[in-house]
C-alpha positions as a printed Julia matrix, in Angstrom:
225×3 Matrix{Float64}:
 120.13  154.64   59.41
 119.26  151.45   57.49
 122.61  149.91   58.46
 122.43  150.84   62.13
 123.48  148.03   64.5
 120.51  145.85   65.44
 122.46  143.3    67.49
 125.75  142.85   69.27
 126.86  139.25   68.85
 129.04  137.18   71.16
 130.43  134.29   69.12
 131.82  131.28   70.98
 133.58  129.15   68.38
 134.19  125.41   68.34
 137.54  125.86   70.04
 135.9   128.04   72.75
 137.51  131.25   71.51
 135.21  134.23   71.9
 134.73  137.15   69.53
 132.22  139.98   69.3
 130.77  141.91   66.38
 127.67  143.85   65.42
 124.95  143.01   62.9
 122.59  145.32   61.1
 118.96  144.21   60.78
 119.56  142.86   57.29
 122.73  141.03   58.31
 121.01  139.48   61.34
 118.04  138.4    59.21
 120.4   136.74   56.73
 122.34  135.05   59.54
 119.16  133.64   61.09
 117.77  132.53   57.71
 121.05  130.75   56.95
 121.03  129.07   60.36
 117.48  127.84   59.81
 118.39  126.53   56.37
 121.31  124.6    57.92
 118.94  123.33   60.63
 120.88  125.0    63.43
 118.97  125.68   66.64
 117.6   129.24   66.76
 116.17  129.92   70.19
 114.86  133.18   71.69
 115.08  133.8    75.42
 111.8   133.3    77.26
 112.05  136.68   79.01
 111.5   140.15   77.51
 115.15  140.77   76.64
 114.81  139.9    72.95
 118.04  137.87   73.0
 118.5   135.05   70.5
 120.95  132.14   70.62
 122.02  130.31   67.47
 123.69  126.96   68.12
 125.43  124.76   65.56
 126.44  121.25   66.6
 128.89  119.14   64.6
 130.01  115.58   65.32
 132.86  113.77   63.65
 136.46  112.62   63.76
 139.08  115.36   63.88
 141.55  113.13   62.01
 141.91  109.63   60.66
 143.71  108.7    63.89
 140.82  109.62   66.18
 139.09  106.54   67.56
 136.0   108.29   68.86
 133.96  111.07   67.23
 133.77  114.41   68.98
 130.83  116.75   69.34
 131.57  120.47   69.12
 129.3   123.48   69.47
 129.44  126.97   68.06
 127.07  129.54   69.54
 126.15  133.05   68.51
 124.45  135.05   71.24
 122.58  138.02   69.76
 121.92  140.92   72.12
 119.54  143.55   70.69
 120.94  147.06   70.45
 117.55  148.43   71.55
 115.38  146.82   74.21
 112.41  145.45   72.23
 110.01  145.97   75.11
 110.49  149.73   74.66
 108.44  149.68   71.44
 105.69  152.29   71.68
 102.07  151.82   70.66
 102.64  153.98   67.58
 105.78  152.09   66.59
 103.95  148.79   67.02
 101.15  150.05   64.77
 103.68  151.15   62.14
 105.43  147.78   62.22
 102.08  146.03   61.99
 101.23  148.16   58.95
 104.44  147.07   57.19
 103.7   143.45   58.13
 100.21  143.64   56.67
 101.5   145.02   53.37
 104.0   142.16   53.15
 101.3   139.54   53.77
  99.2   141.13   51.02
 102.15  140.82   48.59
 102.3   144.59   48.26
 105.32  145.48   50.34
 105.89  148.89   51.88
 108.65  151.05   50.4
 110.7   154.09   51.32
 109.73  157.13   49.26
 111.47  160.48   49.92
 112.37  159.4    53.45
 108.87  158.31   54.41
 107.48  154.8    54.33
 104.71  154.29   51.82
 102.41  151.41   52.82
  99.43  151.39   50.52
  97.4   154.54   51.14
  99.13  155.12   54.48
 102.49  156.78   55.05
 104.86  156.74   58.0
 106.59  160.14   58.44
 110.37  160.38   57.9
 111.22  160.93   61.58
 109.2   157.9    62.68
 110.64  155.81   59.84
 114.19  156.79   60.8
 113.59  155.66   64.39
 112.33  152.27   63.22
 115.44  151.79   61.08
 117.72  153.07   63.87
 116.35  150.4    66.22
 116.87  147.65   63.66
 113.16  146.83   63.48
 112.9   147.19   59.7
 114.91  145.67   56.88
 115.27  147.39   53.5
 115.92  145.06   50.57
 117.85  145.87   47.37
 114.62  146.0    45.35
 113.29  148.74   47.65
 110.83  146.6    49.56
 110.57  146.75   53.34
 109.98  143.94   55.8
 109.82  143.79   59.57
 113.13  142.31   60.73
 113.4   139.48   63.22
 114.26  142.1    65.85
 111.09  143.99   64.93
 108.97  140.84   64.98
 110.22  140.02   68.47
 109.42  143.57   69.58
 105.88  143.13   68.24
 105.41  139.8    70.03
 106.61  141.27   73.32
 104.18  144.16   72.89
 101.3   141.77   72.15
 102.14  139.44   75.04
 102.78  141.46   78.17
 102.38  138.6    80.62
 101.97  139.17   84.34
 100.9   137.42   87.51
  98.02  138.42   89.76
  96.36  136.85   92.74
  92.95  136.15   94.23
  92.2   136.12   97.92
  91.02  132.92   99.56
  89.58  132.03  102.93
  89.23  128.93  105.02
  86.93  127.76  107.76
  88.65  127.21  111.11
  86.98  125.33  113.97
  88.31  125.81  117.49
  88.45  123.28  120.33
  84.88  124.1   121.32
  83.51  123.35  117.86
  83.0   126.99  117.01
  83.9   127.75  113.41
  84.74  130.95  111.61
  86.09  132.03  108.24
  89.65  133.34  108.17
  91.86  134.77  105.45
  93.95  132.06  103.79
  96.98  132.19  101.51
  96.26  133.74   98.07
  96.23  131.82   94.81
  98.29  133.23   91.95
  97.14  133.77   88.37
  99.03  133.77   85.08
  97.61  136.15   82.47
  98.6   138.09   79.38
  97.57  141.28   77.59
  96.5   139.14   74.6
  93.65  137.73   76.68
  95.31  134.51   77.76
  94.45  133.27   81.23
  95.91  130.08   82.65
  93.19  127.65   83.68
  95.03  126.72   86.84
  95.45  128.86   89.95
  98.87  128.41   91.48
  99.86  128.07   95.12
 103.24  129.73   94.5
 103.89  132.92   92.52
 106.97  131.38   90.9
 104.76  128.74   89.29
 102.48  131.44   87.84
 105.54  133.29   86.54
 106.77  130.09   84.87
 103.38  129.71   83.16
 103.65  133.3    81.9
 107.11  132.66   80.49
 105.94  129.47   78.81
 103.04  131.3    77.14
 105.3   134.12   75.93
 108.01  131.7    74.78
 105.57  129.8    72.57
 104.79  133.0    70.69
 108.46  134.03   70.49
 109.3   130.62   69.02
 106.56  131.22   66.47
 108.62  134.06   64.98
 111.13  131.48   63.77
 108.64  128.79   62.68
């Protein structure tokens, strides 16, 4: 299952022709690494879809007879084969374990179908599911890394942003000068499972939702830093 499709790609070429193909986790990782090396724009969606858009922009003269340069764009829209927000707590912990081994320069490996990560092992069935979802990449030397698809799934698990609200009241004085407290419009909050809380309380829910997306997007962008 190491070559299972991780993404379906919609490629819009410079001449606006459109083609589709699939990428395994390793192929997608190589594509993104190459795009970053070439300084193409690699941008994740701000929502929880896990989609990534790679954009290459070229500017130049099409021929010696062209008076003005032209700017053309080629985009690759990567749609994950598995919704990253469906990662379970156990799968997140397994991916985190592989990540930790990589950061400690002692990468996890596949041994007899199971993943060996230091003194801890991930059973074959669980390992197969991680590969099937494209969340792990196996390298020729046997080492394992969490793929870009897996890293996005981890970020979305860590940053489950949501909006809430707090009730408010206001003092109303009638024509006779008699005042009373009445229920007023609520104020909306932006918060995240990571502990983030926006300092500001918003008058409109859409503004709180935008703050949630901005917070999540910053962490998704960090995957490609």
